[in-house]
Amino acid sequence: MGRLENKIAVVTGATSGIGEAVSLMYVKEGAKVVCVGRNAEKGNELVKKIEAIGGEGSFVQCDLRKFEDIEKLKAAVDEKYDHVDILFNSAGVLVHKPFLEQNKEDFDLIMETNYRAYVWTMQAFIPGMVAAGKGSIINVASISSIWPELNSYFYGAMKAAVTNLSRNVAKEFARQGIRINCILPGPINTGMTPDFIKNSKEAQQGMIDTVCMVGRLGEPDDIAYPAVYLGSDESSFVTGTNIVVDGGVCISN
């Protein structure tokens, strides 16, 4: 029996990177997963991968920057399942520029995707968790929320907002059986890695050199493992906390 046997999970940002890795690992651990993203082609391909390993998954196309899309997502989940056990929020965008070059459009994009969407999805699914008397929400933040990182100013600020929001909402709903925690990834090898790093072996090595523990970039599965723990009953006494997964970046700088 898997660690998430028969649990229902909603995973945002599921069509790539961390969200895809979490969706697949959740299925391997026995969960039924609703995969959420904007790219229908990638979403349907993910469902095929899930079915290929004998799991149950579905895809809901959703732009989390639009409130009406989140309402449609909630309705689609309610039509398929009578409750949700896990909400894993990983949708995100990164604008990597010097501070004085970041503009209103950059700010709005990051705020709407990396913060406001988390607020709305939590508001959408918490009432059902309260009715069921249980639930786990896992929000993906970043070490940028606790550790200064050049050129990631709006990104880091919104990730810090996510960690603060999560702790405060965790306090409100703890006695109703809802656990809310954050995972703070460090340098993870995903599509969000800035192009100047992807295209430069020197820049890649420079990033790897910041990792004091393993001498490599993290992989999406490095985030999926703690996501399984936080979604499982093993973490039933854990709420309002941040789990840093960065290979030691924050302690080596």
Short mmCIF file of C-alpha atoms in Angstrom, two decimals:
data_model
loop_
_atom_site.label_atom_id
_atom_site.label_comp_id
_atom_site.label_asym_id
_atom_site.label_seq_id
_atom_site.Cartn_x
_atom_site.Cartn_y
_atom_site.Cartn_z
CA MET A 1 0.00 0.00 0.00
CA GLY A 2 1.30 3.45 -0.91
CA ARG A 3 1.78 6.29 1.52
CA LEU A 4 -1.03 8.25 -0.17
CA GLU A 5 -3.38 5.37 -0.85
CA ASN A 6 -6.83 6.56 -1.97
CA LYS A 7 -6.08 10.21 -1.29
CA ILE A 8 -7.34 12.82 -3.74
CA ALA A 9 -4.77 15.44 -4.73
CA VAL A 10 -5.01 18.63 -6.77
CA VAL A 11 -1.65 19.70 -8.19
CA THR A 12 -1.26 23.12 -9.82
CA GLY A 13 1.58 23.83 -12.20
CA ALA A 14 1.43 20.13 -13.03
CA THR A 15 2.48 20.21 -16.67
CA SER A 16 6.21 20.63 -16.07
CA GLY A 17 9.05 20.59 -13.56
CA ILE A 18 8.17 20.19 -9.91
CA GLY A 19 4.43 19.90 -10.47
CA GLU A 20 4.84 17.06 -12.95
CA ALA A 21 7.27 15.20 -10.69
CA VAL A 22 4.92 15.54 -7.72
CA SER A 23 1.92 14.37 -9.77
CA LEU A 24 3.73 11.22 -10.85
CA MET A 25 5.13 10.46 -7.42
CA TYR A 26 1.73 11.01 -5.80
CA VAL A 27 0.21 8.49 -8.21
CA LYS A 28 2.98 5.98 -7.48
CA GLU A 29 2.13 6.35 -3.79
CA GLY A 30 -1.54 5.59 -4.43
CA ALA A 31 -3.17 9.00 -4.83
CA LYS A 32 -5.67 10.01 -7.48
CA VAL A 33 -4.42 13.26 -9.00
CA VAL A 34 -6.13 16.19 -10.68
CA CYS A 35 -3.42 17.88 -12.74
CA VAL A 36 -3.88 21.60 -13.32
CA GLY A 37 -2.14 23.77 -15.88
CA ARG A 38 -2.55 26.07 -18.87
CA ASN A 39 -1.06 23.80 -21.55
CA ALA A 40 -3.64 21.21 -22.60
CA GLU A 41 -1.22 19.23 -24.75
CA LYS A 42 1.25 18.80 -21.90
CA GLY A 43 -1.59 18.11 -19.47
CA ASN A 44 -3.00 15.32 -21.58
CA GLU A 45 0.49 13.85 -22.04
CA LEU A 46 0.90 13.81 -18.26
CA VAL A 47 -2.39 11.95 -17.85
CA LYS A 48 -1.09 9.34 -20.32
CA LYS A 49 2.07 8.95 -18.23
CA ILE A 50 -0.06 8.49 -15.13
CA GLU A 51 -2.24 5.87 -16.78
CA ALA A 52 0.86 4.10 -18.12
CA ILE A 53 2.00 3.43 -14.56
CA GLY A 54 -1.45 2.20 -13.56
CA GLY A 55 -2.62 5.37 -11.82
CA GLU A 56 -5.74 7.51 -11.95
CA GLY A 57 -5.30 11.06 -13.16
CA SER A 58 -7.19 13.79 -14.96
CA PHE A 59 -6.31 17.19 -16.38
CA VAL A 60 -8.10 20.51 -15.92
CA GLN A 61 -6.97 23.39 -18.10
CA CYS A 62 -6.83 26.47 -15.92
CA ASP A 63 -5.19 29.89 -15.93
CA LEU A 64 -4.77 30.51 -12.22
CA ARG A 65 -4.49 34.24 -12.82
CA LYS A 66 -8.21 34.25 -13.64
CA PHE A 67 -10.65 33.90 -10.75
CA GLU A 68 -13.32 32.42 -13.02
CA ASP A 69 -10.91 29.65 -14.07
CA ILE A 70 -10.36 28.70 -10.43
CA GLU A 71 -14.12 28.54 -9.96
CA LYS A 72 -14.30 26.20 -12.97
CA LEU A 73 -11.45 24.11 -11.53
CA LYS A 74 -13.29 23.74 -8.23
CA ALA A 75 -16.50 22.74 -10.04
CA ALA A 76 -14.63 20.16 -12.14
CA VAL A 77 -13.03 18.63 -9.05
CA ASP A 78 -16.35 18.58 -7.18
CA GLU A 79 -18.00 16.80 -10.10
CA LYS A 80 -15.39 14.03 -10.04
CA TYR A 81 -14.64 13.61 -6.31
CA ASP A 82 -16.52 14.20 -3.06
CA HIS A 83 -13.48 15.66 -1.28
CA VAL A 84 -9.86 16.73 -1.71
CA ASP A 85 -7.16 15.52 0.68
CA ILE A 86 -4.16 17.40 -0.75
CA LEU A 87 -3.72 20.71 -2.51
CA PHE A 88 -0.20 21.11 -3.91
CA ASN A 89 0.38 24.62 -5.24
CA SER A 90 3.41 24.87 -7.51
CA ALA A 91 2.35 27.12 -10.38
CA GLY A 92 4.87 29.89 -10.79
CA VAL A 93 6.80 32.23 -13.05
CA LEU A 94 10.21 33.86 -12.71
CA VAL A 95 11.36 37.23 -14.03
CA HIS A 96 15.12 37.51 -13.65
CA LYS A 97 16.26 41.14 -14.11
CA PRO A 98 18.13 43.87 -12.23
CA PHE A 99 15.82 45.72 -9.85
CA LEU A 100 15.58 48.96 -11.84
CA GLU A 101 14.68 47.02 -14.99
CA GLN A 102 11.76 45.17 -13.42
CA ASN A 103 8.52 46.90 -14.34
CA LYS A 104 4.80 46.96 -13.62
CA GLU A 105 4.08 44.15 -16.07
CA ASP A 106 6.69 41.96 -14.37
CA PHE A 107 5.24 42.75 -10.96
CA ASP A 108 1.66 42.03 -11.98
CA LEU A 109 2.60 38.73 -13.65
CA ILE A 110 4.51 37.49 -10.61
CA MET A 111 1.97 38.73 -8.07
CA GLU A 112 -0.98 37.21 -9.94
CA THR A 113 0.69 33.85 -10.56
CA ASN A 114 2.99 33.32 -7.57
CA TYR A 115 0.83 34.81 -4.82
CA ARG A 116 -2.75 35.68 -5.68
CA ALA A 117 -3.40 32.29 -7.32
CA TYR A 118 -2.31 30.61 -4.08
CA VAL A 119 -4.76 32.74 -2.11
CA TRP A 120 -7.64 31.87 -4.41
CA THR A 121 -6.94 28.15 -4.65
CA MET A 122 -6.64 27.89 -0.87
CA GLN A 123 -9.94 29.73 -0.45
CA ALA A 124 -11.53 27.42 -3.01
CA PHE A 125 -10.51 24.13 -1.39
CA ILE A 126 -10.26 24.84 2.34
CA PRO A 127 -14.07 24.80 2.96
CA GLY A 128 -14.29 21.23 1.64
CA MET A 129 -11.35 20.18 3.79
CA VAL A 130 -12.99 21.74 6.83
CA ALA A 131 -16.20 19.82 6.08
CA ALA A 132 -14.17 16.61 5.86
CA GLY A 133 -12.23 17.46 9.02
CA LYS A 134 -8.85 16.94 7.35
CA GLY A 135 -6.60 18.11 4.57
CA SER A 136 -3.05 19.06 3.66
CA ILE A 137 -2.04 22.13 1.67
CA ILE A 138 1.52 22.36 0.42
CA ASN A 139 2.65 25.64 -1.10
CA VAL A 140 5.86 25.86 -3.09
CA ALA A 141 7.81 28.95 -2.07
CA SER A 142 11.56 29.39 -2.57
CA ILE A 143 14.78 30.00 -0.69
CA SER A 144 14.47 33.44 -2.32
CA SER A 145 11.88 34.16 0.37
CA ILE A 146 14.48 33.88 3.16
CA TRP A 147 17.82 34.36 1.38
CA PRO A 148 18.78 37.39 -0.76
CA GLU A 149 19.07 36.50 -4.43
CA LEU A 150 20.15 38.98 -7.09
CA ASN A 151 17.70 39.71 -9.93
CA SER A 152 14.79 37.83 -8.34
CA TYR A 153 13.29 40.74 -6.41
CA PHE A 154 9.57 40.54 -7.13
CA TYR A 155 9.79 36.75 -7.23
CA GLY A 156 11.42 36.55 -3.80
CA ALA A 157 8.99 39.07 -2.33
CA MET A 158 5.95 37.11 -3.48
CA LYS A 159 7.44 33.82 -2.28
CA ALA A 160 7.98 35.46 1.12
CA ALA A 161 4.33 36.50 1.03
CA VAL A 162 3.36 32.87 0.39
CA THR A 163 5.30 31.63 3.43
CA ASN A 164 3.75 34.29 5.65
CA LEU A 165 0.26 33.64 4.31
CA SER A 166 0.67 29.91 4.84
CA ARG A 167 1.74 30.26 8.49
CA ASN A 168 -1.14 32.60 9.28
CA VAL A 169 -3.81 30.49 7.57
CA ALA A 170 -2.33 27.36 9.16
CA LYS A 171 -2.94 28.87 12.57
CA GLU A 172 -6.58 29.62 11.77
CA PHE A 173 -7.43 26.13 10.51
CA ALA A 174 -5.17 23.86 12.57
CA ARG A 175 -7.94 22.86 14.99
CA GLN A 176 -10.17 21.99 12.07
CA GLY A 177 -7.77 19.34 10.85
CA ILE A 178 -6.13 21.34 8.06
CA ARG A 179 -2.33 21.38 7.77
CA ILE A 180 -0.62 24.06 5.67
CA ASN A 181 3.11 23.96 5.01
CA CYS A 182 5.62 25.31 2.50
CA ILE A 183 8.49 23.72 0.63
CA LEU A 184 11.33 26.13 -0.17
CA PRO A 185 13.35 24.81 -3.12
CA GLY A 186 16.87 25.96 -3.84
CA PRO A 187 18.47 25.57 -7.29
CA ILE A 188 16.31 22.95 -9.00
CA ASN A 189 16.86 21.87 -12.59
CA THR A 190 13.55 22.88 -14.20
CA GLY A 191 12.28 24.94 -17.09
CA MET A 192 12.31 28.01 -14.85
CA THR A 193 16.10 28.04 -14.75
CA PRO A 194 17.13 31.38 -16.36
CA ASP A 195 18.41 31.13 -19.93
CA PHE A 196 21.76 32.68 -19.09
CA ILE A 197 22.40 29.71 -16.80
CA LYS A 198 21.01 27.08 -19.18
CA ASN A 199 23.19 28.38 -21.97
CA SER A 200 26.44 28.71 -20.05
CA LYS A 201 28.42 25.83 -18.58
CA GLU A 202 30.34 28.37 -16.50
CA ALA A 203 27.13 29.80 -15.06
CA GLN A 204 25.81 26.29 -14.37
CA GLN A 205 28.98 25.40 -12.53
CA GLY A 206 28.77 28.62 -10.58
CA MET A 207 25.30 27.67 -9.39
CA ILE A 208 26.40 24.13 -8.58
CA ASP A 209 29.28 25.56 -6.54
CA THR A 210 26.75 27.21 -4.21
CA VAL A 211 25.43 23.77 -3.23
CA CYS A 212 27.56 22.58 -0.33
CA MET A 213 25.99 19.15 0.22
CA VAL A 214 25.88 17.21 -3.05
CA GLY A 215 27.67 19.27 -5.68
CA ARG A 216 24.79 19.17 -8.14
CA LEU A 217 21.61 21.00 -8.92
CA GLY A 218 18.46 19.62 -7.37
CA GLU A 219 16.00 17.67 -9.47
CA PRO A 220 12.19 17.89 -9.35
CA ASP A 221 12.03 14.55 -7.49
CA ASP A 222 14.02 16.16 -4.66
CA ILE A 223 10.94 18.29 -4.05
CA ALA A 224 8.47 15.48 -4.69
CA TYR A 225 9.82 13.39 -1.80
CA PRO A 226 9.00 15.94 0.93
CA ALA A 227 5.74 16.67 -0.90
CA VAL A 228 4.74 13.04 -0.34
CA TYR A 229 5.64 13.31 3.34
CA LEU A 230 3.63 16.50 3.82
CA GLY A 231 0.66 15.03 1.95
CA SER A 232 0.69 11.81 3.96
CA ASP A 233 -0.58 11.02 7.44
CA GLU A 234 3.06 10.74 8.53
CA SER A 235 3.08 14.54 8.87
CA SER A 236 -0.12 14.72 10.91
CA PHE A 237 1.65 16.83 13.60
CA VAL A 238 3.32 19.22 11.15
CA THR A 239 1.76 22.53 10.18
CA GLY A 240 2.78 26.14 9.64
CA THR A 241 6.36 25.24 8.80
CA ASN A 242 8.84 25.65 5.96
CA ILE A 243 10.94 22.77 4.65
CA VAL A 244 14.06 24.04 2.89
CA VAL A 245 15.31 21.75 0.11
CA ASP A 246 18.42 23.43 -1.28
CA GLY A 247 21.42 21.13 -0.79
CA GLY A 248 22.80 23.52 1.78
CA VAL A 249 22.81 26.75 -0.26
CA CYS A 250 21.37 28.80 2.60
CA ILE A 251 24.00 27.59 5.08
CA SER A 252 26.95 27.92 2.74
CA ASN A 253 26.53 31.58 1.83
#
